[in-house]
Each structure stands twice: as structure tokens, then as C-alpha cells.
mmCIF file of C-alpha atoms and ligand atoms in Angstrom:
data_model
loop_
_atom_site.group_PDB
_atom_site.id
_atom_site.type_symbol
_atom_site.label_atom_id
_atom_site.label_comp_id
_atom_site.label_asym_id
_atom_site.label_seq_id
_atom_site.Cartn_x
_atom_site.Cartn_y
_atom_site.Cartn_z
ATOM 1 C CA UNK A 1 7.332 -7.366 16.943
ATOM 2 C CA UNK A 2 4.833 -9.904 16.311
ATOM 3 C CA UNK A 3 5.248 -13.350 16.616
ATOM 4 C CA UNK A 4 5.546 -14.439 12.844
ATOM 5 C CA UNK A 5 5.238 -18.492 12.060
ATOM 6 C CA UNK A 6 6.036 -19.252 8.283
ATOM 7 C CA UNK A 7 5.080 -21.867 6.351
ATOM 8 C CA UNK A 8 6.296 -22.723 3.047
ATOM 9 C CA UNK A 9 3.186 -24.323 1.879
ATOM 10 C CA UNK A 10 -0.046 -24.615 3.409
ATOM 11 C CA UNK A 11 -3.662 -24.895 2.577
ATOM 12 C CA UNK A 12 -4.439 -21.787 4.074
ATOM 13 C CA UNK A 13 -2.948 -19.181 6.257
ATOM 14 C CA UNK A 14 -6.131 -18.036 8.363
ATOM 15 C CA UNK A 15 -7.573 -21.569 8.321
ATOM 16 C CA UNK A 16 -4.459 -21.981 10.535
ATOM 17 C CA UNK A 17 -4.623 -18.847 12.321
ATOM 18 C CA UNK A 18 -8.220 -20.342 12.930
ATOM 19 C CA UNK A 19 -6.093 -23.083 14.297
ATOM 20 C CA UNK A 20 -4.023 -21.195 16.407
ATOM 21 C CA UNK A 21 -6.340 -19.195 17.671
ATOM 22 C CA UNK A 22 -8.382 -21.638 19.029
ATOM 23 C CA UNK A 23 -5.233 -23.539 21.106
ATOM 24 C CA UNK A 24 -5.028 -20.153 22.501
ATOM 25 C CA UNK A 25 -2.406 -18.378 19.750
ATOM 26 C CA UNK A 26 -1.699 -14.428 21.311
ATOM 27 C CA UNK A 27 -3.478 -11.505 19.916
ATOM 28 C CA UNK A 28 -1.053 -10.371 16.454
ATOM 29 C CA UNK A 29 0.225 -13.598 16.060
ATOM 30 C CA UNK A 30 1.208 -13.482 12.467
ATOM 31 C CA UNK A 31 1.298 -16.894 9.583
ATOM 32 C CA UNK A 32 2.870 -16.389 6.317
ATOM 33 C CA UNK A 33 3.385 -18.690 3.843
ATOM 34 C CA UNK A 34 4.976 -18.538 0.431
ATOM 35 C CA UNK A 35 2.459 -20.518 -1.411
ATOM 36 C CA UNK A 36 -1.478 -21.530 -0.521
ATOM 37 C CA UNK A 37 -2.779 -24.493 -1.742
ATOM 38 C CA UNK A 38 -6.690 -23.802 -1.206
ATOM 39 C CA UNK A 39 -6.098 -19.883 -0.466
ATOM 40 C CA UNK A 40 -9.425 -18.314 -0.095
ATOM 41 C CA UNK A 41 -11.214 -14.671 -1.157
ATOM 42 C CA UNK A 42 -14.378 -12.891 0.173
ATOM 43 C CA UNK A 43 -17.525 -14.637 -1.485
ATOM 44 C CA UNK A 44 -16.585 -18.393 -0.982
ATOM 45 C CA UNK A 45 -13.708 -17.624 -4.013
ATOM 46 C CA UNK A 46 -11.228 -19.331 -4.138
ATOM 47 C CA UNK A 47 -7.661 -16.643 -3.936
ATOM 48 C CA UNK A 48 -5.223 -17.892 -6.653
ATOM 49 C CA UNK A 49 -1.784 -17.407 -4.383
ATOM 50 C CA UNK A 50 1.616 -18.423 -6.192
ATOM 51 C CA UNK A 51 5.435 -17.982 -4.946
ATOM 52 C CA UNK A 52 6.663 -14.628 -4.666
ATOM 53 C CA UNK A 53 3.007 -13.132 -3.410
ATOM 54 C CA UNK A 54 2.336 -12.183 0.635
ATOM 55 C CA UNK A 55 0.265 -14.455 2.095
ATOM 56 C CA UNK A 56 -0.536 -14.322 5.538
ATOM 57 C CA UNK A 57 -2.644 -13.881 7.779
ATOM 58 C CA UNK A 58 -2.489 -12.177 11.921
ATOM 59 C CA UNK A 59 -4.913 -13.244 14.631
ATOM 60 C CA UNK A 60 -6.885 -10.011 16.670
ATOM 61 C CA UNK A 61 -8.156 -10.517 20.377
ATOM 62 C CA UNK A 62 -10.838 -7.936 21.133
ATOM 63 C CA UNK A 63 -10.688 -6.538 24.623
ATOM 64 C CA UNK A 64 -14.671 -7.287 25.903
ATOM 65 C CA UNK A 65 -16.143 -3.966 27.461
ATOM 66 C CA UNK A 66 -17.516 -5.007 30.731
ATOM 67 C CA UNK A 67 -21.101 -5.896 30.171
ATOM 68 C CA UNK A 68 -21.105 -6.203 26.744
ATOM 69 C CA UNK A 69 -22.309 -9.647 26.242
ATOM 70 C CA UNK A 70 -21.752 -9.046 22.208
ATOM 71 C CA UNK A 71 -18.800 -11.237 20.546
ATOM 72 C CA UNK A 72 -17.404 -8.536 18.889
ATOM 73 C CA UNK A 73 -14.921 -10.982 16.955
ATOM 74 C CA UNK A 74 -16.255 -9.639 13.927
ATOM 75 C CA UNK A 75 -16.457 -6.273 14.450
ATOM 76 C CA UNK A 76 -16.328 -4.307 11.384
ATOM 77 C CA UNK A 77 -13.704 -1.660 12.704
ATOM 78 C CA UNK A 78 -10.923 -4.911 11.998
ATOM 79 C CA UNK A 79 -11.808 -5.044 7.886
ATOM 80 C CA UNK A 80 -11.222 -0.763 7.916
ATOM 81 C CA UNK A 81 -8.111 -1.554 10.050
ATOM 82 C CA UNK A 82 -6.772 -4.330 7.311
ATOM 83 C CA UNK A 83 -7.291 -1.989 4.524
ATOM 84 C CA UNK A 84 -6.032 1.204 6.005
ATOM 85 C CA UNK A 85 -3.143 -1.082 6.848
ATOM 86 C CA UNK A 86 -2.416 -2.777 3.821
ATOM 87 C CA UNK A 87 -2.346 0.859 2.004
ATOM 88 C CA UNK A 88 -0.038 2.317 4.252
ATOM 89 C CA UNK A 89 2.611 -0.330 4.427
ATOM 90 C CA UNK A 90 2.373 -0.597 0.485
ATOM 91 C CA UNK A 91 2.547 3.203 0.050
ATOM 92 C CA UNK A 92 5.580 2.915 2.535
ATOM 93 C CA UNK A 93 6.723 0.326 0.353
ATOM 94 C CA UNK A 94 6.877 1.917 -2.792
ATOM 95 C CA UNK A 95 8.087 5.058 -1.105
ATOM 96 C CA UNK A 96 11.748 3.098 0.063
ATOM 97 C CA UNK A 97 11.420 1.578 -3.584
ATOM 98 C CA UNK A 98 11.322 5.310 -4.987
ATOM 99 C CA UNK A 99 7.897 5.502 -6.030
ATOM 100 C CA UNK A 100 6.258 7.874 -3.624
ATOM 101 C CA UNK A 101 3.691 9.563 -6.441
ATOM 102 C CA UNK A 102 2.064 5.334 -6.493
ATOM 103 C CA UNK A 103 -1.114 6.016 -5.266
ATOM 104 C CA UNK A 104 -2.955 3.160 -3.272
ATOM 105 C CA UNK A 105 -6.375 3.571 -3.084
ATOM 106 C CA UNK A 106 -9.185 1.558 -0.794
ATOM 107 C CA UNK A 107 -11.835 -0.545 -2.298
ATOM 108 C CA UNK A 108 -14.935 -1.399 -0.920
ATOM 109 C CA UNK A 109 -15.076 -2.647 1.356
ATOM 110 C CA UNK A 110 -11.277 -3.498 1.354
ATOM 111 C CA UNK A 111 -10.053 -4.154 -2.043
ATOM 112 C CA UNK A 112 -6.470 -2.540 -2.676
ATOM 113 C CA UNK A 113 -6.179 -0.882 -5.833
ATOM 114 C CA UNK A 114 -4.194 1.187 -7.725
ATOM 115 C CA UNK A 115 -5.308 2.581 -10.947
ATOM 116 C CA UNK A 116 -8.407 0.767 -10.397
ATOM 117 C CA UNK A 117 -6.254 -2.669 -10.320
ATOM 118 C CA UNK A 118 -6.275 -4.904 -7.492
ATOM 119 C CA UNK A 119 -3.168 -5.288 -6.042
ATOM 120 C CA UNK A 120 -4.171 -6.105 -2.605
ATOM 121 C CA UNK A 121 -8.091 -8.284 -1.063
ATOM 122 C CA UNK A 122 -8.416 -8.472 2.428
ATOM 123 C CA UNK A 123 -10.267 -11.512 4.273
ATOM 124 C CA UNK A 124 -11.361 -11.329 7.921
ATOM 125 C CA UNK A 125 -13.287 -14.009 9.648
ATOM 126 C CA UNK A 126 -15.050 -13.971 13.188
ATOM 127 C CA UNK A 127 -14.671 -17.393 15.231
ATOM 128 C CA UNK A 128 -16.498 -17.579 18.379
ATOM 129 C CA UNK A 129 -16.642 -20.842 20.088
ATOM 130 C CA UNK A 130 -18.433 -21.953 23.166
ATOM 131 C CA UNK A 131 -16.029 -21.475 26.150
ATOM 132 C CA UNK A 132 -13.081 -20.135 24.259
ATOM 133 C CA UNK A 133 -12.531 -16.206 23.959
ATOM 134 C CA UNK A 134 -13.738 -14.690 19.870
ATOM 135 C CA UNK A 135 -11.292 -13.219 18.155
ATOM 136 C CA UNK A 136 -10.832 -12.732 14.362
ATOM 137 C CA UNK A 137 -8.155 -13.555 11.674
ATOM 138 C CA UNK A 138 -7.347 -11.040 9.118
ATOM 139 C CA UNK A 139 -5.725 -12.628 6.360
ATOM 140 C CA UNK A 140 -4.182 -10.172 3.726
ATOM 141 C CA UNK A 141 -3.181 -11.872 0.211
ATOM 142 C CA UNK A 142 -0.864 -8.792 -1.882
ATOM 143 C CA UNK A 143 0.840 -9.863 -5.390
ATOM 144 C CA UNK A 144 4.132 -8.165 -4.337
ATOM 145 C CA UNK A 145 6.601 -10.128 -6.104
ATOM 146 C CA UNK A 146 4.257 -12.120 -8.119
ATOM 147 C CA UNK A 147 3.422 -10.689 -11.924
ATOM 148 C CA UNK A 148 -0.357 -10.208 -12.882
ATOM 149 C CA UNK A 149 0.230 -11.950 -16.368
ATOM 150 C CA UNK A 150 0.659 -15.314 -14.192
ATOM 151 C CA UNK A 151 -2.699 -15.110 -12.864
ATOM 152 C CA UNK A 152 -5.498 -17.383 -14.093
ATOM 153 C CA UNK A 153 -7.907 -15.563 -17.023
ATOM 154 C CA UNK A 154 -10.022 -12.620 -16.122
ATOM 155 C CA UNK A 155 -8.139 -11.851 -12.464
ATOM 156 C CA UNK A 156 -5.017 -11.207 -15.359
ATOM 157 C CA UNK A 157 -5.875 -7.715 -16.354
ATOM 158 C CA UNK A 158 -7.765 -7.073 -13.076
ATOM 159 C CA UNK A 159 -5.222 -7.341 -11.429
ATOM 160 C CA UNK A 160 -1.427 -5.614 -10.491
ATOM 161 C CA UNK A 161 1.988 -6.106 -8.406
ATOM 162 C CA UNK A 162 4.542 -4.162 -6.899
ATOM 163 C CA UNK A 163 6.863 -5.696 -9.474
ATOM 164 C CA UNK A 164 4.668 -5.042 -12.126
ATOM 165 C CA UNK A 165 5.160 -0.993 -10.982
ATOM 166 C CA UNK A 166 8.430 -0.615 -10.179
ATOM 167 C CA UNK A 167 9.978 -3.848 -11.979
ATOM 168 C CA UNK A 168 12.196 -4.836 -9.301
ATOM 169 C CA UNK A 169 11.356 -6.989 -5.941
ATOM 170 C CA UNK A 170 10.956 -6.434 -1.970
ATOM 171 C CA UNK A 171 11.684 -9.218 -0.072
ATOM 172 C CA UNK A 172 8.320 -10.601 1.024
ATOM 173 C CA UNK A 173 9.924 -11.496 5.125
ATOM 174 C CA UNK A 174 10.315 -7.319 5.660
ATOM 175 C CA UNK A 175 7.051 -6.885 4.121
ATOM 176 C CA UNK A 176 5.171 -9.126 6.657
ATOM 177 C CA UNK A 177 7.070 -7.253 9.275
ATOM 178 C CA UNK A 178 6.299 -3.838 7.940
ATOM 179 C CA UNK A 179 2.479 -4.764 7.694
ATOM 180 C CA UNK A 180 1.901 -7.029 10.558
ATOM 181 C CA UNK A 181 3.317 -4.381 12.671
ATOM 182 C CA UNK A 182 1.259 -1.553 10.866
ATOM 183 C CA UNK A 183 -2.539 -3.514 11.087
ATOM 184 C CA UNK A 184 -1.851 -4.637 15.065
ATOM 185 C CA UNK A 185 -0.941 -0.795 16.089
ATOM 186 C CA UNK A 186 -3.687 0.191 13.652
ATOM 187 C CA UNK A 187 -6.178 -2.129 15.918
ATOM 188 C CA UNK A 188 -4.723 -1.311 19.786
ATOM 189 C CA UNK A 189 -5.380 2.461 18.282
ATOM 190 C CA UNK A 190 -8.889 1.768 17.651
ATOM 191 C CA UNK A 191 -9.545 -0.198 21.088
ATOM 192 C CA UNK A 192 -7.913 2.778 23.246
ATOM 193 C CA UNK A 193 -9.206 5.623 20.943
ATOM 194 C CA UNK A 194 -12.299 4.803 18.813
ATOM 195 C CA UNK A 195 -12.199 4.316 15.388
ATOM 196 C CA UNK A 196 -12.992 8.336 14.119
ATOM 197 C CA UNK A 197 -8.899 8.439 12.571
ATOM 198 C CA UNK A 198 -8.988 5.570 11.192
ATOM 199 C CA UNK A 199 -12.642 6.201 9.181
ATOM 200 C CA UNK A 200 -11.027 9.560 7.880
ATOM 201 C CA UNK A 201 -7.810 7.405 6.472
ATOM 202 C CA UNK A 202 -10.528 4.945 5.151
ATOM 203 C CA UNK A 203 -12.282 8.145 3.530
ATOM 204 C CA UNK A 204 -8.870 9.809 2.093
ATOM 205 C CA UNK A 205 -8.141 6.932 0.273
ATOM 206 C CA UNK A 206 -11.566 5.897 -0.943
ATOM 207 C CA UNK A 207 -11.721 4.364 -4.741
ATOM 208 C CA UNK A 208 -15.414 4.451 -4.439
ATOM 209 C CA UNK A 209 -16.067 7.594 -2.722
ATOM 210 C CA UNK A 210 -18.193 10.090 -5.622
ATOM 211 C CA UNK A 211 -17.796 7.732 -7.929
ATOM 212 C CA UNK A 212 -20.979 6.255 -9.421
ATOM 213 C CA UNK A 213 -20.723 2.335 -8.847
ATOM 214 C CA UNK A 214 -23.356 -0.756 -9.502
ATOM 215 C CA UNK A 215 -24.144 -2.311 -6.251
ATOM 216 C CA UNK A 216 -25.086 -6.075 -6.787
ATOM 217 C CA UNK A 217 -26.931 -7.149 -3.606
ATOM 218 C CA UNK A 218 -26.949 -10.501 -3.247
ATOM 219 C CA UNK A 219 -29.619 -12.409 -4.843
ATOM 220 C CA UNK A 220 -30.966 -9.293 -5.645
ATOM 221 C CA UNK A 221 -31.325 -7.122 -8.689
ATOM 222 C CA UNK A 222 -28.978 -4.699 -8.865
ATOM 223 C CA UNK A 223 -28.645 -0.833 -9.151
ATOM 224 C CA UNK A 224 -26.594 2.275 -10.110
ATOM 225 C CA UNK A 225 -25.128 4.451 -7.364
ATOM 226 C CA UNK A 226 -22.511 6.416 -5.585
ATOM 227 C CA UNK A 227 -21.574 5.886 -2.171
ATOM 228 C CA UNK A 228 -21.246 9.523 -0.587
ATOM 229 C CA UNK A 229 -19.364 8.112 3.374
ATOM 230 C CA UNK A 230 -18.656 5.516 5.375
ATOM 231 C CA UNK A 231 -20.275 5.342 8.606
ATOM 232 C CA UNK A 232 -18.887 4.343 12.008
ATOM 233 C CA UNK A 233 -20.254 1.044 11.940
ATOM 234 C CA UNK A 234 -17.594 0.304 8.411
ATOM 235 C CA UNK A 235 -21.075 0.218 6.360
ATOM 236 C CA UNK A 236 -20.628 2.463 2.892
ATOM 237 C CA UNK A 237 -23.914 4.986 2.708
ATOM 238 C CA UNK A 238 -24.845 5.354 -0.909
ATOM 239 C CA UNK A 239 -27.127 7.913 -2.496
ATOM 240 C CA UNK A 240 -29.427 5.690 -5.494
ATOM 241 C CA UNK A 241 -31.027 7.276 -8.459
ATOM 242 C CA UNK A 242 -34.397 7.811 -6.633
ATOM 243 C CA UNK A 243 -32.466 9.896 -4.287
ATOM 244 C CA UNK A 244 -32.633 7.492 -1.527
ATOM 245 C CA UNK A 245 -29.959 6.123 0.443
ATOM 246 C CA UNK A 246 -29.041 3.253 1.848
ATOM 247 C CA UNK A 247 -26.219 1.541 3.907
ATOM 248 C CA UNK A 248 -24.373 -1.536 2.416
ATOM 249 C CA UNK A 249 -23.026 -4.072 4.758
ATOM 250 C CA UNK A 250 -19.656 -5.514 2.905
ATOM 251 C CA UNK A 251 -21.290 -9.062 3.321
ATOM 252 C CA UNK A 252 -23.701 -8.248 1.766
ATOM 253 C CA UNK A 253 -22.833 -6.954 -1.764
ATOM 254 C CA UNK A 254 -20.453 -6.791 -4.242
ATOM 255 C CA UNK A 255 -20.107 -3.635 -6.219
ATOM 256 C CA UNK A 256 -17.889 -3.050 -9.597
ATOM 257 C CA UNK A 257 -17.180 0.831 -10.496
ATOM 258 C CA UNK A 258 -18.327 1.873 -13.828
ATOM 259 C CA UNK A 259 -15.655 4.022 -14.511
ATOM 260 C CA UNK A 260 -13.031 3.360 -16.463
ATOM 261 C CA UNK A 261 -9.446 2.596 -15.887
ATOM 262 C CA UNK A 262 -7.078 4.959 -16.677
ATOM 263 C CA UNK A 263 -3.469 3.751 -17.919
ATOM 264 C CA UNK A 264 -0.640 2.404 -15.480
ATOM 265 C CA UNK A 265 2.271 4.034 -15.392
HETATM 266 C C1 BTN B 301 -10.473 -10.814 -1.599
HETATM 267 O O1 BTN B 301 -10.977 -11.963 -2.173
HETATM 268 O O2 BTN B 301 -10.169 -10.048 -1.832
HETATM 269 C C2 BTN B 301 -9.440 -11.646 -0.080
HETATM 270 C C3 BTN B 301 -8.286 -12.257 -0.458
HETATM 271 C C4 BTN B 301 -7.538 -12.919 0.752
HETATM 272 C C5 BTN B 301 -6.455 -13.689 0.622
HETATM 273 C C6 BTN B 301 -5.570 -14.180 1.493
HETATM 274 S S1 BTN B 301 -4.333 -14.514 1.165
HETATM 275 C C7 BTN B 301 -3.629 -15.047 3.305
HETATM 276 C C8 BTN B 301 -4.914 -15.466 3.720
HETATM 277 N N1 BTN B 301 -5.353 -16.782 3.217
HETATM 278 C C9 BTN B 301 -6.081 -17.503 3.000
HETATM 279 O O3 BTN B 301 -7.370 -18.308 2.322
HETATM 280 N N2 BTN B 301 -7.166 -16.045 2.020
HETATM 281 C C10 BTN B 301 -6.226 -14.561 2.613
#
């Protein structure tokens, strides 16, 4: 079991994980908080983190290959591993709660979706400091026992939680342990065997592949496209209406799905 450090209230578990990482905390060290007052999401957004949700961050230390002078702390494989680990941990939780039918999908780059609504998000941040070995922090925000109807404004209809689906609570600490173990196993598997098996799992659960989406590049006009696949560097391969294919990096674009949501069971 990884070393899990618990807080009641904290600004952001990602920020705390970075601080501990810079002080030498080990690979797998996990930080969890009951609530965050300054939770952060992708693209500089804030992340609403009330009690009942699972807010946690895991420190990832990569072994650098000999002759590899490029720090790999922000390797996209960490994002892919994180998305797969959350989807598998949530599936396991639904099985335990008697709902093996709940289909957990991975949006792109790593929103976790159920029936088109967001149940979890992942924020991976690299940390490279001179004279210090590089590491990354994978932050997980999961709507567990908090209800989507208590979220602010437009998030309310776009989100869903475990409790919304099963109408019962799941122990936050147990969910944290499960996810930390799944994630570290997935990262260690990639380090030893390469990314192919994990990419297959990600593709099999992808909510984006084959569905028409709108690509919103930062600072450029948006366009419609069909995602075809995810390549070994974690980039989404999309076909534009013109037939031209493009490779999209997670940090470069936001994708919104064009198809209608199905109803929630
Ligand atoms: C997203 O925008 O989808 C990513 C959200 C990530 C939120 C989690 S909650 C725990 C960790 N600490 C943070 O400040 N953010 C991440």
C-alpha cells in the first residue's frame, strides 16, 4: 500500500504533492484531502472540491533511461495511465456496489464520463528543478459521495457522482487506496513493458473515438472532426471534414462532443 498522507482541509493536493516531491517524497506518495479551498483543474480552471468527493494527488518518479537527458516528468503516458486507472477503479467500485452495468468511459484527454456526464477529472503536472530528479504529480478529482445537484451553475448538468447513480455512499479512504494502487500498478507496468497494453485499454473505453467532436484549439478557430485513434505518445489522431488528419496534444485543444447525451439510469 502506498504512503497516504491525509488532510482535512487544504488549498490543493496537487500543490502539496509538488512541495513534498521537492522535499524528496517517494514514488507513489499519495495526498488526500476531505475538501480543497483552491482546487485546480485543467487549462487554469478552478475545481470545486466540497466534502464527500475524492480529491487526491500521487507523486510519480520516472526512472530515466541511460543516455536520456530529456526529463520525462510530463510524459503523456502518465495522463493515459491516470485515465485508465480512474476508469478501472470506478468500474470496480460500481461492481462492489452491485452495479456492474455502469459503463465508465474515458473522454479526451482524461475526463472520465458516465452517460456523457463528467464523474472525474485528472490534472497531471510536471516538476523539474535543477539538481533535483524530475517527477510528476497526478491529481484526481472524483465526484464520489457529493451530489452533482450541489455543484455550482453549469457544472450541475454536466456532472454526475457515484452517489447520484447508486444512491449510497462509498468510503472515501477505501476509494483512495484502490485508485492509488491501480494507478501505481499501471505506471509501473508502462515502465517495465511499454505503453501498448494500457493504450489498448484506453482505446477500448474511449468516449471520443468514432464520435463527431468540435476541436477548439487555443487561440484558433474551432472545427469539426472525427477522432480515429490515440497514438503511442498520447496524441489524438483526428480526421477533419476535408479528409486531412491531424495530431492533437492534450494541452493544445479542448474537445466538445457534438452528439446528444443519453439519459442517466
Ligand atoms: C480537470 O480539469 O478535469 C482536472 C481536475 C483535477 C482536480 C484534482 S482534485 C485533486 C487535485 N488537486 C487539485 O488542485 N486538482 C486535482
